[in-house]
Amino acid sequence: MATSRFSIFSIFLGIFLYFLSHMFRVFRLLVLSADSGIKIRSLAVEQIKANGVNLMVPFRLGESYRLIVFKKFFHSYSNSFAILLSERFLDVILITSILFLASFFSDIEMEFLQSLMYISISLLLIIVLMYFSLDQLLLIVHKIFLGKKTNSMNLSVIKFTSSLIKVLKNTKNILTSKLASCLLITIIIWVLEILVFYVLFSFLDLSNFVIILLSICVVLSSLLPSGPAGYGGIQLAFYLVGLSIGFEELVFYSFAYNFYIFGIAILISGLFFLSSFFIELRGSLYESRR
């Protein structure tokens, strides 16, 4: 792949659009939390740091970092978890809808498209099941253990089910009251994410359907055990799409996305982590001298 085919303008615009999508994610968090006291700058910094952690850790396990660090903004782990579930619910709804519409209106046959549909629909069904049924099931379990003899195991089950019931109720309250506005923000987020692919790979003259499908495949590749910056998973996404359209060389362009988008995201996240470390170190040194 000749890296000279990527213009400086398209690289910087792609990076800008990527980070702009994360600023809209911050805006969505503010809407979901409805707490006017949250410092937007601090939340934006933590969002960028959390994104870097997610890009370094496979299976989206970096979400656990977001759950922990966002507690200081949302006041409790249950609220943080509820907002995180709401985010994922909105994202999966939109990804599934985009994938369905793109496949419905396209005349290009792709063998693995059906598998992608199964994956996204399965994720959506799991989240919908949690949304509508899990709290009732947990309530039944909670009442059963409340009637049993008190011991450490029973108390643990009672505390766990009580916490999870609270999370699910919070999630329902959040989504019920803010579904329309948050869906609109989510649409903007994913339009920006897809535009990154249009900007970076415009010189390849790929169809709109292929660009959209490629972006969704890259998103779903985060569920695989990939290396840092999505290395491996992104290559698989590009390879499958390229193979389906008879453009097997497409996989070679995947490294540009690894480097220019995810690589820069990890770099900036790391700079924020270093900055936070030195600020805390300076504060500790100042306190020790007093």
mmCIF file of C-alpha atoms in Angstrom:
data_model
loop_
_atom_site.group_PDB
_atom_site.id
_atom_site.type_symbol
_atom_site.label_atom_id
_atom_site.label_comp_id
_atom_site.label_asym_id
_atom_site.label_seq_id
_atom_site.Cartn_x
_atom_site.Cartn_y
_atom_site.Cartn_z
ATOM 1 C CA MET A 1 0.000 0.000 0.000
ATOM 2 C CA ALA A 2 1.341 3.425 -0.962
ATOM 3 C CA THR A 3 0.818 5.675 2.016
ATOM 4 C CA SER A 4 1.219 8.643 -0.341
ATOM 5 C CA ARG A 5 -2.350 8.005 -1.502
ATOM 6 C CA PHE A 6 -3.583 9.331 1.847
ATOM 7 C CA SER A 7 -3.640 13.119 1.775
ATOM 8 C CA ILE A 8 -2.629 15.088 4.859
ATOM 9 C CA PHE A 9 -6.004 16.843 4.743
ATOM 10 C CA SER A 10 -7.977 13.568 4.752
ATOM 11 C CA ILE A 11 -5.895 12.185 7.642
ATOM 12 C CA PHE A 12 -6.396 15.251 9.828
ATOM 13 C CA LEU A 13 -10.083 15.525 8.903
ATOM 14 C CA GLY A 14 -10.589 11.832 9.706
ATOM 15 C CA ILE A 15 -8.913 12.258 13.112
ATOM 16 C CA PHE A 16 -11.002 15.383 13.770
ATOM 17 C CA LEU A 17 -14.261 13.589 12.899
ATOM 18 C CA TYR A 18 -13.307 10.640 15.107
ATOM 19 C CA PHE A 19 -12.704 12.842 18.147
ATOM 20 C CA LEU A 20 -15.782 14.923 17.337
ATOM 21 C CA SER A 21 -17.846 11.736 17.585
ATOM 22 C CA HIS A 22 -16.411 11.232 21.069
ATOM 23 C CA MET A 23 -17.366 14.782 22.039
ATOM 24 C CA PHE A 24 -20.928 13.896 21.084
ATOM 25 C CA ARG A 25 -20.556 10.786 23.263
ATOM 26 C CA VAL A 26 -19.684 13.145 26.111
ATOM 27 C CA PHE A 27 -22.773 15.202 25.287
ATOM 28 C CA ARG A 28 -24.866 12.011 25.369
ATOM 29 C CA LEU A 29 -23.459 11.157 28.792
ATOM 30 C CA LEU A 30 -24.447 14.604 30.031
ATOM 31 C CA VAL A 31 -27.984 14.144 28.715
ATOM 32 C CA LEU A 32 -28.253 10.662 30.237
ATOM 33 C CA SER A 33 -27.003 11.832 33.622
ATOM 34 C CA ALA A 34 -28.999 15.113 33.705
ATOM 35 C CA ASP A 35 -26.531 16.478 36.260
ATOM 36 C CA SER A 36 -25.753 20.140 35.558
ATOM 37 C CA GLY A 37 -22.891 20.027 38.062
ATOM 38 C CA ILE A 38 -20.692 17.742 35.945
ATOM 39 C CA LYS A 39 -17.531 19.402 34.658
ATOM 40 C CA ILE A 40 -17.672 18.922 30.887
ATOM 41 C CA ARG A 41 -13.915 19.252 30.389
ATOM 42 C CA SER A 42 -13.129 16.606 33.017
ATOM 43 C CA LEU A 43 -15.738 14.240 31.573
ATOM 44 C CA ALA A 44 -14.342 14.733 28.060
ATOM 45 C CA VAL A 45 -10.812 13.938 29.262
ATOM 46 C CA GLU A 46 -11.986 10.762 31.000
ATOM 47 C CA GLN A 47 -13.954 9.738 27.899
ATOM 48 C CA ILE A 48 -10.813 10.027 25.751
ATOM 49 C CA LYS A 49 -8.759 8.137 28.350
ATOM 50 C CA ALA A 50 -11.403 5.407 28.600
ATOM 51 C CA ASN A 51 -11.503 5.097 24.813
ATOM 52 C CA GLY A 52 -7.734 4.544 24.804
ATOM 53 C CA VAL A 53 -8.084 1.791 27.422
ATOM 54 C CA ASN A 54 -10.839 0.164 25.355
ATOM 55 C CA LEU A 55 -8.621 0.172 22.272
ATOM 56 C CA MET A 56 -5.824 -1.542 24.200
ATOM 57 C CA VAL A 57 -7.932 -4.255 25.863
ATOM 58 C CA PRO A 58 -9.796 -6.964 23.856
ATOM 59 C CA PHE A 59 -13.475 -7.932 24.186
ATOM 60 C CA ARG A 60 -14.372 -4.342 25.215
ATOM 61 C CA LEU A 61 -13.181 -5.157 28.735
ATOM 62 C CA GLY A 62 -12.010 -1.582 28.939
ATOM 63 C CA GLU A 63 -15.655 -0.729 29.672
ATOM 64 C CA SER A 64 -14.935 -1.785 33.268
ATOM 65 C CA TYR A 65 -12.528 1.162 33.481
ATOM 66 C CA ARG A 66 -15.326 3.498 32.388
ATOM 67 C CA LEU A 67 -17.631 1.989 34.993
ATOM 68 C CA ILE A 68 -15.110 2.708 37.754
ATOM 69 C CA VAL A 69 -13.804 6.108 36.690
ATOM 70 C CA PHE A 70 -17.214 7.546 35.776
ATOM 71 C CA LYS A 71 -18.463 6.885 39.291
ATOM 72 C CA LYS A 72 -17.086 10.267 40.348
ATOM 73 C CA PHE A 73 -19.352 11.951 37.792
ATOM 74 C CA PHE A 74 -22.488 9.872 38.319
ATOM 75 C CA HIS A 75 -22.168 9.494 42.132
ATOM 76 C CA SER A 76 -22.467 5.686 42.380
ATOM 77 C CA TYR A 77 -21.495 2.487 40.603
ATOM 78 C CA SER A 78 -25.172 1.681 40.014
ATOM 79 C CA ASN A 79 -25.753 4.996 38.231
ATOM 80 C CA SER A 80 -22.536 4.575 36.248
ATOM 81 C CA PHE A 81 -23.552 1.055 35.208
ATOM 82 C CA ALA A 82 -27.084 2.191 34.309
ATOM 83 C CA ILE A 83 -25.760 4.957 32.057
ATOM 84 C CA LEU A 84 -23.247 2.551 30.486
ATOM 85 C CA LEU A 85 -26.070 0.075 29.723
ATOM 86 C CA SER A 86 -28.158 2.882 28.240
ATOM 87 C CA GLU A 87 -25.258 3.860 25.954
ATOM 88 C CA ARG A 88 -24.778 0.308 24.733
ATOM 89 C CA PHE A 89 -28.517 -0.171 24.230
ATOM 90 C CA LEU A 90 -28.636 2.922 21.990
ATOM 91 C CA ASP A 91 -25.487 1.931 20.067
ATOM 92 C CA VAL A 92 -26.649 -1.628 19.392
ATOM 93 C CA ILE A 93 -30.083 -0.425 18.249
ATOM 94 C CA LEU A 94 -28.479 1.937 15.752
ATOM 95 C CA ILE A 95 -25.781 -0.473 14.539
ATOM 96 C CA THR A 96 -28.409 -3.171 13.919
ATOM 97 C CA SER A 97 -30.651 -0.680 12.105
ATOM 98 C CA ILE A 98 -27.800 0.593 9.906
ATOM 99 C CA LEU A 99 -26.698 -2.941 9.064
ATOM 100 C CA PHE A 100 -30.259 -3.991 8.207
ATOM 101 C CA LEU A 101 -30.964 -0.935 6.035
ATOM 102 C CA ALA A 102 -27.605 -1.141 4.274
ATOM 103 C CA SER A 103 -28.121 -4.815 3.416
ATOM 104 C CA PHE A 104 -31.784 -4.278 2.423
ATOM 105 C CA PHE A 105 -31.087 -1.475 -0.066
ATOM 106 C CA SER A 106 -27.925 -2.970 -1.536
ATOM 107 C CA ASP A 107 -27.783 -5.411 -4.426
ATOM 108 C CA ILE A 108 -24.322 -6.667 -3.405
ATOM 109 C CA GLU A 109 -24.336 -10.221 -2.065
ATOM 110 C CA MET A 110 -22.005 -10.852 0.860
ATOM 111 C CA GLU A 111 -21.866 -14.307 2.413
ATOM 112 C CA PHE A 112 -20.834 -13.155 5.881
ATOM 113 C CA LEU A 113 -23.480 -10.401 6.029
ATOM 114 C CA GLN A 114 -26.024 -12.846 7.421
ATOM 115 C CA SER A 115 -23.619 -13.782 10.225
ATOM 116 C CA LEU A 116 -23.142 -10.104 11.070
ATOM 117 C CA MET A 117 -26.893 -9.675 11.213
ATOM 118 C CA TYR A 118 -27.159 -12.635 13.594
ATOM 119 C CA ILE A 119 -24.464 -11.166 15.837
ATOM 120 C CA SER A 120 -25.992 -7.685 16.007
ATOM 121 C CA ILE A 121 -29.550 -8.990 16.436
ATOM 122 C CA SER A 122 -28.370 -11.382 19.184
ATOM 123 C CA LEU A 123 -26.707 -8.483 21.025
ATOM 124 C CA LEU A 124 -29.877 -6.439 20.646
ATOM 125 C CA LEU A 125 -32.057 -9.285 21.941
ATOM 126 C CA ILE A 126 -29.811 -9.783 24.972
ATOM 127 C CA ILE A 127 -30.030 -6.091 25.856
ATOM 128 C CA VAL A 128 -33.806 -6.004 25.250
ATOM 129 C CA LEU A 129 -34.202 -9.092 27.454
ATOM 130 C CA MET A 130 -32.230 -7.373 30.204
ATOM 131 C CA TYR A 131 -34.308 -4.244 29.764
ATOM 132 C CA PHE A 132 -37.745 -5.888 29.925
ATOM 133 C CA SER A 133 -37.347 -9.126 31.876
ATOM 134 C CA LEU A 134 -34.201 -9.352 33.971
ATOM 135 C CA ASP A 135 -35.376 -7.043 36.757
ATOM 136 C CA GLN A 136 -38.522 -9.137 37.303
ATOM 137 C CA LEU A 137 -36.498 -12.351 37.401
ATOM 138 C CA LEU A 138 -34.035 -10.815 39.839
ATOM 139 C CA LEU A 139 -36.889 -9.604 42.020
ATOM 140 C CA ILE A 140 -38.197 -13.176 42.290
ATOM 141 C CA VAL A 141 -34.725 -14.453 43.246
ATOM 142 C CA HIS A 142 -34.359 -11.559 45.699
ATOM 143 C CA LYS A 143 -37.638 -12.439 47.472
ATOM 144 C CA ILE A 144 -36.745 -16.138 47.612
ATOM 145 C CA PHE A 145 -33.463 -15.439 49.415
ATOM 146 C CA LEU A 146 -35.096 -12.868 51.689
ATOM 147 C CA GLY A 147 -37.264 -15.685 53.067
ATOM 148 C CA LYS A 148 -34.325 -18.003 53.722
ATOM 149 C CA LYS A 149 -32.222 -18.336 56.832
ATOM 150 C CA THR A 150 -29.667 -15.536 57.181
ATOM 151 C CA ASN A 151 -26.097 -16.522 56.322
ATOM 152 C CA SER A 152 -23.203 -14.996 54.399
ATOM 153 C CA MET A 153 -24.151 -16.591 51.071
ATOM 154 C CA ASN A 154 -27.802 -15.531 51.265
ATOM 155 C CA LEU A 155 -26.811 -11.987 52.239
ATOM 156 C CA SER A 156 -24.436 -11.784 49.272
ATOM 157 C CA VAL A 157 -27.172 -12.886 46.870
ATOM 158 C CA ILE A 158 -29.620 -10.383 48.390
ATOM 159 C CA LYS A 159 -27.131 -7.502 48.099
ATOM 160 C CA PHE A 160 -26.185 -8.448 44.540
ATOM 161 C CA THR A 161 -29.758 -8.787 43.289
ATOM 162 C CA SER A 162 -30.773 -5.584 45.063
ATOM 163 C CA SER A 163 -27.939 -3.637 43.401
ATOM 164 C CA LEU A 164 -28.656 -5.069 39.967
ATOM 165 C CA ILE A 165 -32.403 -4.400 40.271
ATOM 166 C CA LYS A 166 -31.559 -0.787 41.101
ATOM 167 C CA VAL A 167 -29.288 -0.531 38.062
ATOM 168 C CA LEU A 168 -31.946 -1.909 35.715
ATOM 169 C CA LYS A 169 -34.638 0.382 37.117
ATOM 170 C CA ASN A 170 -32.326 3.369 36.705
ATOM 171 C CA THR A 171 -31.623 2.296 33.130
ATOM 172 C CA LYS A 172 -35.339 2.082 32.352
ATOM 173 C CA ASN A 173 -35.983 5.498 33.874
ATOM 174 C CA ILE A 174 -33.135 7.057 31.908
ATOM 175 C CA LEU A 175 -34.130 5.579 28.555
ATOM 176 C CA THR A 176 -37.866 6.174 28.999
ATOM 177 C CA SER A 177 -37.417 9.877 29.683
ATOM 178 C CA LYS A 178 -34.613 10.620 27.175
ATOM 179 C CA LEU A 179 -34.913 8.039 24.406
ATOM 180 C CA ALA A 180 -35.710 10.439 21.538
ATOM 181 C CA SER A 181 -32.975 12.988 22.285
ATOM 182 C CA CYS A 182 -30.349 10.313 22.970
ATOM 183 C CA LEU A 183 -31.232 8.437 19.774
ATOM 184 C CA LEU A 184 -30.699 11.656 17.819
ATOM 185 C CA ILE A 185 -27.280 12.150 19.428
ATOM 186 C CA THR A 186 -26.449 8.482 18.755
ATOM 187 C CA ILE A 187 -27.310 8.934 15.073
ATOM 188 C CA ILE A 188 -24.917 11.906 14.911
ATOM 189 C CA ILE A 189 -22.194 9.841 16.630
ATOM 190 C CA TRP A 190 -22.404 7.015 14.114
ATOM 191 C CA VAL A 191 -22.729 9.306 11.110
ATOM 192 C CA LEU A 192 -19.423 10.874 12.209
ATOM 193 C CA GLU A 193 -17.852 7.434 12.742
ATOM 194 C CA ILE A 194 -18.867 6.363 9.221
ATOM 195 C CA LEU A 195 -17.695 9.679 7.742
ATOM 196 C CA VAL A 196 -14.184 8.861 9.016
ATOM 197 C CA PHE A 197 -14.109 5.942 6.549
ATOM 198 C CA TYR A 198 -15.477 8.114 3.719
ATOM 199 C CA VAL A 199 -12.787 10.732 4.315
ATOM 200 C CA LEU A 200 -9.836 8.349 4.701
ATOM 201 C CA PHE A 201 -10.695 5.949 1.879
ATOM 202 C CA SER A 202 -12.457 8.237 -0.598
ATOM 203 C CA PHE A 203 -9.707 7.638 -3.188
ATOM 204 C CA LEU A 204 -10.666 3.941 -3.357
ATOM 205 C CA ASP A 205 -14.078 4.775 -4.906
ATOM 206 C CA LEU A 206 -15.909 2.283 -2.715
ATOM 207 C CA SER A 207 -19.709 2.331 -2.797
ATOM 208 C CA ASN A 208 -21.718 3.847 0.036
ATOM 209 C CA PHE A 209 -22.871 0.382 1.078
ATOM 210 C CA VAL A 210 -19.311 -0.969 1.272
ATOM 211 C CA ILE A 211 -18.138 2.020 3.350
ATOM 212 C CA ILE A 212 -21.033 1.626 5.787
ATOM 213 C CA LEU A 213 -20.550 -2.129 6.033
ATOM 214 C CA LEU A 214 -16.804 -1.715 6.516
ATOM 215 C CA SER A 215 -17.334 0.719 9.398
ATOM 216 C CA ILE A 216 -19.829 -1.621 11.102
ATOM 217 C CA CYS A 217 -17.486 -4.605 10.658
ATOM 218 C CA VAL A 218 -14.652 -2.638 12.265
ATOM 219 C CA VAL A 219 -16.944 -1.812 15.219
ATOM 220 C CA LEU A 220 -17.944 -5.464 15.650
ATOM 221 C CA SER A 221 -14.272 -6.519 15.377
ATOM 222 C CA SER A 222 -13.758 -4.948 18.828
ATOM 223 C CA LEU A 223 -15.512 -8.036 20.238
ATOM 224 C CA LEU A 224 -12.584 -10.168 19.051
ATOM 225 C CA PRO A 225 -9.312 -10.691 20.989
ATOM 226 C CA SER A 226 -7.383 -8.104 18.980
ATOM 227 C CA GLY A 227 -4.039 -6.505 19.687
ATOM 228 C CA PRO A 228 -3.438 -2.850 20.583
ATOM 229 C CA ALA A 229 -5.258 -0.350 18.318
ATOM 230 C CA GLY A 230 -7.528 -3.145 17.141
ATOM 231 C CA TYR A 231 -4.678 -4.871 15.304
ATOM 232 C CA GLY A 232 -5.878 -8.206 13.934
ATOM 233 C CA GLY A 233 -9.601 -7.610 14.318
ATOM 234 C CA ILE A 234 -9.547 -4.628 11.955
ATOM 235 C CA GLN A 235 -7.509 -6.616 9.433
ATOM 236 C CA LEU A 236 -10.133 -9.380 9.529
ATOM 237 C CA ALA A 237 -12.941 -6.846 8.965
ATOM 238 C CA PHE A 238 -11.170 -5.285 5.954
ATOM 239 C CA TYR A 239 -10.255 -8.718 4.572
ATOM 240 C CA LEU A 240 -13.824 -10.073 4.712
ATOM 241 C CA VAL A 241 -15.306 -6.992 3.091
ATOM 242 C CA GLY A 242 -12.555 -6.887 0.459
ATOM 243 C CA LEU A 243 -12.980 -10.597 -0.297
ATOM 244 C CA SER A 244 -16.738 -10.149 -0.734
ATOM 245 C CA ILE A 245 -16.386 -7.337 -3.283
ATOM 246 C CA GLY A 246 -13.437 -8.869 -5.138
ATOM 247 C CA PHE A 247 -10.918 -6.356 -3.801
ATOM 248 C CA GLU A 248 -8.661 -8.486 -1.619
ATOM 249 C CA GLU A 249 -6.032 -5.721 -1.490
ATOM 250 C CA LEU A 250 -8.419 -3.752 0.743
ATOM 251 C CA VAL A 251 -6.879 -5.448 3.783
ATOM 252 C CA PHE A 252 -3.614 -3.569 3.188
ATOM 253 C CA TYR A 253 -5.395 -0.260 3.767
ATOM 254 C CA SER A 254 -6.549 -1.435 7.195
ATOM 255 C CA PHE A 255 -3.177 -0.573 8.704
ATOM 256 C CA ALA A 256 -3.801 3.093 7.906
ATOM 257 C CA TYR A 257 -6.922 2.993 10.071
ATOM 258 C CA ASN A 258 -4.946 1.236 12.838
ATOM 259 C CA PHE A 259 -2.282 3.901 12.775
ATOM 260 C CA TYR A 260 -3.997 7.160 11.882
ATOM 261 C CA ILE A 261 -7.222 6.721 13.875
ATOM 262 C CA PHE A 262 -6.826 4.160 16.667
ATOM 263 C CA GLY A 263 -3.092 4.767 17.049
ATOM 264 C CA ILE A 264 -3.587 8.526 17.460
ATOM 265 C CA ALA A 265 -6.506 7.889 19.856
ATOM 266 C CA ILE A 266 -4.271 5.710 22.054
ATOM 267 C CA LEU A 267 -1.448 8.265 21.874
ATOM 268 C CA ILE A 268 -3.676 11.147 22.989
ATOM 269 C CA SER A 269 -5.221 8.969 25.689
ATOM 270 C CA GLY A 270 -1.734 8.142 26.941
ATOM 271 C CA LEU A 271 -0.806 11.822 27.019
ATOM 272 C CA PHE A 272 -3.852 12.533 29.165
ATOM 273 C CA PHE A 273 -2.884 9.690 31.520
ATOM 274 C CA LEU A 274 0.644 11.112 31.802
ATOM 275 C CA SER A 275 -0.713 14.591 32.405
ATOM 276 C CA SER A 276 -3.002 13.306 35.174
ATOM 277 C CA PHE A 277 -0.106 11.409 36.738
ATOM 278 C CA PHE A 278 2.162 14.467 36.845
ATOM 279 C CA ILE A 279 -0.628 16.672 38.210
ATOM 280 C CA GLU A 280 -1.280 14.177 41.022
ATOM 281 C CA LEU A 281 2.478 13.826 41.656
ATOM 282 C CA ARG A 282 2.898 17.592 41.870
ATOM 283 C CA GLY A 283 -0.049 17.789 44.266
ATOM 284 C CA SER A 284 1.450 15.055 46.460
ATOM 285 C CA LEU A 285 4.835 16.780 46.528
ATOM 286 C CA TYR A 286 3.184 20.076 47.428
ATOM 287 C CA GLU A 287 1.263 18.450 50.296
ATOM 288 C CA SER A 288 4.406 16.724 51.619
ATOM 289 C CA ARG A 289 6.257 20.037 51.783
ATOM 290 C CA ARG A 290 3.567 21.773 53.788
#
